[in-house]
Coordinates of C-alpha atoms in Angstrom, one line a residue:
X1 CA 242.4 91.0 -79.5
X2 CA 243.3 94.5 -79.4
X3 CA 244.6 96.3 -82.5
X4 CA 246.9 99.2 -82.1
X5 CA 244.3 101.6 -83.5
X6 CA 241.9 100.8 -80.8
X7 CA 243.8 102.0 -78.1
X8 CA 244.0 100.8 -74.6
X9 CA 240.5 99.8 -72.9
X10 CA 239.6 101.3 -69.5
X11 CA 240.7 99.5 -66.5
X12 CA 239.2 95.9 -66.6
X13 CA 237.6 95.3 -62.9
X14 CA 236.8 91.5 -61.4
X15 CA 234.5 91.9 -58.9
X16 CA 234.2 89.1 -56.3
X17 CA 232.0 89.7 -53.0
X18 CA 229.6 88.3 -50.6
X19 CA 226.8 89.8 -52.8
X20 CA 223.4 90.2 -50.8
X21 CA 225.1 90.3 -46.9
X22 CA 223.9 93.7 -46.2
X23 CA 223.7 96.0 -49.3
X24 CA 227.3 97.4 -49.4
X25 CA 228.3 94.6 -52.5
X26 CA 225.0 96.1 -54.2
X27 CA 226.0 99.9 -53.9
X28 CA 229.7 98.8 -55.3
X29 CA 228.0 97.1 -58.3
X30 CA 226.3 100.2 -58.8
X31 CA 228.8 102.3 -58.7
X32 CA 231.2 100.0 -60.8
X33 CA 227.8 99.8 -63.6
X34 CA 228.1 104.0 -63.3
X35 CA 231.7 104.2 -64.1
X36 CA 231.3 101.9 -66.7
X37 CA 228.4 104.0 -68.3
X38 CA 231.1 106.9 -68.2
X39 CA 233.7 104.6 -69.9
X40 CA 236.0 104.8 -66.8
X41 CA 236.1 101.4 -66.1
X42 CA 235.0 97.9 -67.5
X43 CA 233.2 95.1 -65.1
X44 CA 234.9 92.1 -66.5
X45 CA 234.3 89.4 -63.9
X46 CA 231.7 88.9 -61.3
X47 CA 231.3 86.5 -59.0
X48 CA 230.0 85.8 -55.3
X49 CA 231.8 84.2 -52.7
X50 CA 228.4 83.0 -50.9
X51 CA 227.2 79.4 -51.8
X52 CA 223.9 80.8 -52.7
X53 CA 221.8 80.7 -55.8
X54 CA 220.0 83.9 -54.6
X55 CA 223.2 85.6 -54.2
X56 CA 224.2 84.5 -57.8
X57 CA 220.5 85.4 -59.0
X58 CA 220.8 88.9 -57.3
X59 CA 223.6 89.7 -59.3
X60 CA 222.3 88.1 -62.4
X61 CA 219.3 90.3 -61.7
X62 CA 221.6 93.3 -61.1
X63 CA 223.5 92.9 -64.5
X64 CA 220.0 92.7 -66.5
X65 CA 218.6 95.5 -64.9
X66 CA 222.0 97.7 -65.3
X67 CA 222.2 96.7 -68.9
X68 CA 219.5 99.4 -69.7
X69 CA 216.4 99.8 -71.4
X70 CA 215.1 97.9 -74.5
X71 CA 216.7 96.9 -77.0
X72 CA 219.7 96.1 -74.7
X73 CA 217.6 94.8 -72.1
X74 CA 215.8 92.6 -74.9
X75 CA 219.0 91.3 -75.9
X76 CA 219.1 89.0 -73.0
X77 CA 216.0 87.3 -74.4
X78 CA 215.1 88.6 -78.0
X79 CA 218.1 89.1 -80.0
X80 CA 220.3 86.0 -78.8
X81 CA 223.1 87.7 -76.8
X82 CA 222.9 86.0 -73.4
X83 CA 223.6 88.0 -70.0
X84 CA 226.9 88.2 -68.7
X85 CA 228.3 84.9 -66.7
X86 CA 227.9 85.3 -63.1
X87 CA 230.3 83.1 -61.0
X88 CA 229.0 81.4 -57.6
X89 CA 231.2 79.5 -55.0
X90 CA 229.8 76.0 -54.5
X91 CA 231.1 74.4 -51.5
X92 CA 228.6 71.9 -51.0
X93 CA 226.5 73.8 -48.2
X94 CA 224.2 76.2 -49.3
X95 CA 224.4 79.8 -47.3
X96 CA 221.6 81.1 -45.3
X97 CA 219.3 83.8 -47.2
X98 CA 219.0 87.5 -46.4
X99 CA 216.5 89.9 -46.1
X100 CA 218.1 91.5 -49.2
X101 CA 218.1 88.7 -51.3
X102 CA 214.5 87.4 -50.4
X103 CA 212.9 91.2 -50.9
X104 CA 214.6 92.0 -54.0
X105 CA 214.0 88.5 -56.0
X106 CA 210.7 88.2 -54.6
X107 CA 209.4 91.3 -55.5
X108 CA 206.3 90.8 -58.1
X109 CA 204.5 92.6 -60.2
X110 CA 200.9 92.9 -60.0
X111 CA 200.7 89.9 -62.8
X112 CA 202.9 87.8 -60.5
X113 CA 205.9 88.1 -62.5
X114 CA 209.4 88.9 -61.2
X115 CA 210.1 92.8 -61.1
X116 CA 213.7 92.0 -61.3
X117 CA 214.1 89.2 -63.6
X118 CA 216.8 86.6 -63.5
X119 CA 218.1 83.3 -65.6
X120 CA 219.5 81.8 -62.6
X121 CA 217.5 78.7 -60.9
X122 CA 219.9 76.1 -60.7
X123 CA 223.6 75.5 -60.4
X124 CA 224.4 75.0 -64.0
X125 CA 223.0 78.5 -64.7
X126 CA 225.8 80.0 -62.8
X127 CA 229.7 79.9 -63.7
X128 CA 232.7 78.4 -61.8
X129 CA 234.3 81.4 -60.2
X130 CA 237.6 80.3 -60.2
X131 CA 237.5 79.8 -64.1
X132 CA 235.9 82.7 -64.8
X133 CA 238.3 85.1 -62.6
X134 CA 241.1 83.3 -64.5
X135 CA 239.6 83.7 -68.0
X136 CA 238.9 87.5 -67.6
X137 CA 242.3 88.3 -66.1
X138 CA 243.7 86.2 -69.2
X139 CA 241.6 88.4 -71.6
X140 CA 243.1 91.8 -70.4
X141 CA 245.9 93.9 -71.5
X142 CA 248.8 93.2 -69.4
X143 CA 248.6 95.6 -66.4
X144 CA 245.0 96.8 -67.0
X145 CA 243.2 94.8 -64.4
X146 CA 242.0 95.7 -61.0
X147 CA 240.8 92.8 -58.8
X148 CA 238.2 93.8 -56.3
X149 CA 237.4 91.7 -53.5
X150 CA 234.4 92.5 -51.0
X151 CA 234.2 89.3 -49.4
X152 CA 236.1 86.1 -47.8
X153 CA 239.3 85.2 -49.8
X154 CA 238.2 82.0 -50.6
X155 CA 238.0 82.3 -54.6
X156 CA 241.0 84.4 -55.0
X157 CA 243.3 81.8 -53.3
X158 CA 241.5 79.0 -55.4
X159 CA 242.5 81.1 -58.5
X160 CA 246.0 81.5 -57.0
X161 CA 246.4 78.1 -57.3
X162 CA 245.5 77.2 -60.4
X163 CA 249.0 76.2 -62.3
X164 CA 250.7 79.4 -63.7
X165 CA 248.2 81.8 -62.1
X166 CA 250.7 83.4 -59.9
X167 CA 252.7 84.5 -63.2
X168 CA 249.5 85.2 -64.9
X169 CA 248.0 87.5 -61.9
X170 CA 251.5 89.4 -61.9
X171 CA 251.6 90.3 -65.4
X172 CA 247.9 91.1 -66.2
X173 CA 246.8 92.7 -62.7
X174 CA 248.0 96.1 -61.8
X175 CA 246.2 96.1 -58.2
X176 CA 244.5 94.2 -55.5
X177 CA 241.7 96.4 -53.5
X178 CA 240.3 94.7 -50.6
X179 CA 237.5 95.8 -48.8
X180 CA 237.7 94.1 -45.4
X181 CA 239.5 94.5 -42.4
X182 CA 240.3 97.3 -40.0
X183 CA 243.5 99.6 -40.3
X184 CA 245.8 99.7 -38.7
X185 CA 244.0 97.4 -36.6
X186 CA 241.2 97.2 -34.7
X187 CA 238.0 94.5 -34.3
X188 CA 237.6 91.6 -36.4
X189 CA 235.9 91.9 -39.8
X190 CA 233.1 89.0 -40.7
X191 CA 234.3 89.0 -44.4
X192 CA 238.0 88.1 -42.9
X193 CA 236.9 86.0 -40.2
X194 CA 234.6 84.1 -42.4
X195 CA 238.0 82.3 -43.9
X196 CA 241.2 83.1 -42.1
X197 CA 243.4 80.9 -43.4
X198 CA 242.4 82.0 -46.9
X199 CA 242.6 85.8 -45.8
X200 CA 246.1 84.9 -44.4
X201 CA 247.4 83.5 -47.5
X202 CA 246.0 86.4 -49.6
X203 CA 247.9 88.8 -48.1
X204 CA 251.3 87.0 -47.8
X205 CA 251.1 85.2 -51.4
X206 CA 249.0 87.6 -53.7
X207 CA 251.7 88.8 -56.2
X208 CA 250.7 92.4 -56.9
X209 CA 250.6 95.6 -54.7
X210 CA 247.6 95.3 -52.2
X211 CA 245.1 98.2 -51.4
X212 CA 242.8 97.0 -48.1
X213 CA 239.9 99.3 -47.6
X214 CA 239.1 98.9 -43.9
X215 CA 235.5 99.1 -42.2
X216 CA 236.5 102.5 -40.6
X217 CA 236.7 103.7 -44.3
X218 CA 233.1 102.7 -44.8
X219 CA 231.9 104.0 -41.7
X220 CA 233.6 107.3 -42.1
X221 CA 232.4 107.6 -46.1
X222 CA 228.8 106.1 -45.7
X223 CA 226.2 106.1 -48.5
X224 CA 223.7 108.8 -47.8
X225 CA 220.1 107.1 -47.2
X226 CA 218.4 110.7 -48.0
X227 CA 219.8 109.6 -51.6
X228 CA 217.8 106.6 -52.1
X229 CA 214.4 108.8 -51.8
X230 CA 215.3 111.4 -54.1
X231 CA 218.1 110.1 -56.7
X232 CA 216.8 106.9 -58.1
X233 CA 213.3 108.3 -58.8
X234 CA 213.8 108.0 -62.4
X235 CA 213.1 104.4 -62.1
X236 CA 209.5 103.0 -60.8
X237 CA 211.5 100.2 -59.4
X238 CA 215.2 99.7 -58.8
X239 CA 216.6 97.1 -57.0
X240 CA 219.3 99.2 -55.1
X241 CA 216.5 101.3 -53.6
X242 CA 214.5 97.9 -52.3
X243 CA 217.8 96.3 -51.1
X244 CA 218.8 99.6 -49.3
X245 CA 215.6 99.5 -47.7
X246 CA 215.7 95.8 -47.0
X247 CA 219.0 95.8 -45.2
X248 CA 218.0 98.1 -42.2
X249 CA 214.8 100.1 -41.0
X250 CA 215.2 103.6 -42.9
X251 CA 216.2 106.3 -42.4
X252 CA 220.1 105.1 -41.9
X253 CA 223.2 105.7 -43.9
X254 CA 225.1 102.6 -44.9
X255 CA 228.6 101.9 -44.5
X256 CA 230.1 101.6 -47.6
X257 CA 233.7 100.1 -47.6
X258 CA 233.0 98.3 -51.4
X259 CA 231.9 101.7 -52.7
X260 CA 235.0 103.4 -51.6
X261 CA 237.5 100.7 -53.1
X262 CA 235.2 100.7 -56.3
X263 CA 235.5 104.1 -56.5
X264 CA 239.3 104.3 -55.5
X265 CA 239.9 101.6 -58.7
X266 CA 239.0 104.3 -60.9
X267 CA 239.4 107.5 -59.1
X268 CA 242.2 107.3 -56.5
X269 CA 242.8 110.8 -56.1
X270 CA 240.0 111.1 -54.1
X271 CA 241.8 109.5 -51.0
X272 CA 244.9 108.9 -49.2
X273 CA 247.1 105.7 -49.0
X274 CA 249.2 104.9 -45.7
X275 CA 253.2 104.1 -46.1
X276 CA 253.8 100.9 -47.2
X277 CA 253.9 98.0 -45.2
X278 CA 252.5 94.1 -44.0
X279 CA 249.1 93.0 -42.9
X280 CA 248.6 90.1 -40.6
X281 CA 245.8 88.2 -40.2
X282 CA 245.3 87.1 -36.5
X283 CA 243.6 83.8 -35.4
X284 CA 240.4 85.7 -34.4
X285 CA 240.1 87.3 -38.0
X286 CA 241.7 90.5 -36.7
X287 CA 243.8 92.4 -39.3
X288 CA 246.9 94.2 -38.3
X289 CA 249.3 96.7 -40.5
X290 CA 253.2 96.7 -39.6
X291 CA 254.9 99.6 -41.5
X292 CA 257.7 97.8 -43.6
X293 CA 259.7 99.9 -46.5
X294 CA 259.6 96.8 -48.5
X295 CA 255.7 95.9 -47.9
X296 CA 253.8 95.4 -50.4
X297 CA 250.4 96.5 -49.1
X298 CA 248.9 99.9 -47.9
X299 CA 245.9 100.8 -46.7
X300 CA 243.2 103.5 -47.6
X301 CA 242.4 106.5 -45.7
X302 CA 240.1 109.5 -45.7
X303 CA 241.1 112.5 -47.4
X304 CA 238.9 115.1 -45.6
X305 CA 239.3 117.6 -48.1
X306 CA 237.7 115.2 -50.3
X307 CA 235.3 113.7 -48.3
X308 CA 232.4 115.7 -49.7
X309 CA 233.5 114.8 -53.2
X310 CA 233.3 111.2 -52.5
X311 CA 230.0 111.0 -51.0
X312 CA 228.5 113.2 -54.3
X313 CA 230.6 110.7 -56.2
X314 CA 228.7 107.6 -54.8
X315 CA 225.3 109.3 -55.4
X316 CA 226.3 110.7 -58.7
X317 CA 227.7 106.8 -59.9
X318 CA 225.1 104.7 -58.1
X319 CA 222.1 106.2 -59.0
X320 CA 223.0 107.4 -62.9
X321 CA 220.4 105.8 -65.7
X322 CA 222.0 102.3 -67.3
X323 CA 224.3 102.7 -70.5
X324 CA 223.3 99.7 -72.8
X325 CA 226.3 97.3 -73.3
X326 CA 226.5 93.6 -74.4
X327 CA 227.3 90.5 -72.4
X328 CA 227.7 86.5 -72.2
X329 CA 227.0 83.8 -69.9
X330 CA 227.2 79.7 -69.1
X331 CA 228.7 77.3 -66.0
X332 CA 231.1 74.7 -67.6
X333 CA 234.4 75.1 -65.7
X334 CA 236.3 75.8 -69.2
X335 CA 233.9 78.8 -70.3
X336 CA 235.9 81.3 -71.7
X337 CA 235.2 85.1 -70.7
X338 CA 232.7 86.6 -73.6
X339 CA 235.4 89.2 -75.3
X340 CA 234.7 92.4 -74.5
X341 CA 234.1 95.1 -77.4
X342 CA 236.6 97.2 -77.9
X343 CA 236.2 101.1 -76.6
X344 CA 238.2 103.8 -77.2
X345 CA 239.7 105.7 -74.6
X346 CA 242.8 107.6 -73.6
X347 CA 245.8 106.1 -73.1

């Protein structure tokens, strides 16, 4: 519960992604943790759209790493405060492992222990993503929540189907930011193609304004590979560095639409928006934007004057040293989101 003297907390971000399918989702999470450390945003829910224990374990390992040095890191095992819950889709069929997941989770110390420990080894170590997302929204001040989707729309559509959820979303969520598609049109995006019916329903039925971040933005604002070699040197081992190197042969600059989406969530002035319109999803997974004065969707565009500033922000936030925070965990479908500690922030 928030009391008047505490002021409005930073915007809460629900992050639902195909974590481990490439490095984009991990880079976005690192950026969100960087924003959290600066008190510009809060990660209130983290879930994977992949039916993969390794994807969930990767998210858990990142949460533990970005919890910061002892005593904060020790809090996950030594002081009785469990790690934040990690949601995982369960469609009855496990998704394939990826080089990013295998490399980060398989890295060992000289004595054979995981370099990036995780508490997720079985399904019951994860949270139901639909309940996790709903409960995270419920706990927020009205219009002080953003939903950032960087994967198939499967989990969010299931949230919409819960009784009363459309009214809850409309009351609590300020904006849905979607890192998928190409705009105003273009080739099919794997994140849309993975669940075309869900994407179609999301664009048609989601009850708040939508900002879509297309692959063209991620390609035009990539994360600089040179940063991996120098800006993370403060850590003897860093999961983002290992994930980046595992995804493709170095050197390369990684397309980063999810990073653009995450940065827009807290610093919208770094980008431009299209006019209002509607986004249709075609049968083959392509997206098509049609201008319309009463449309609820817009798509992000690159502001040439801000491009250097955006890349600098990517590097500064993603490579920042962790700032200690608290958390909570568990799977049962009725599990409540851990209460977020009150934080002072400008209204």
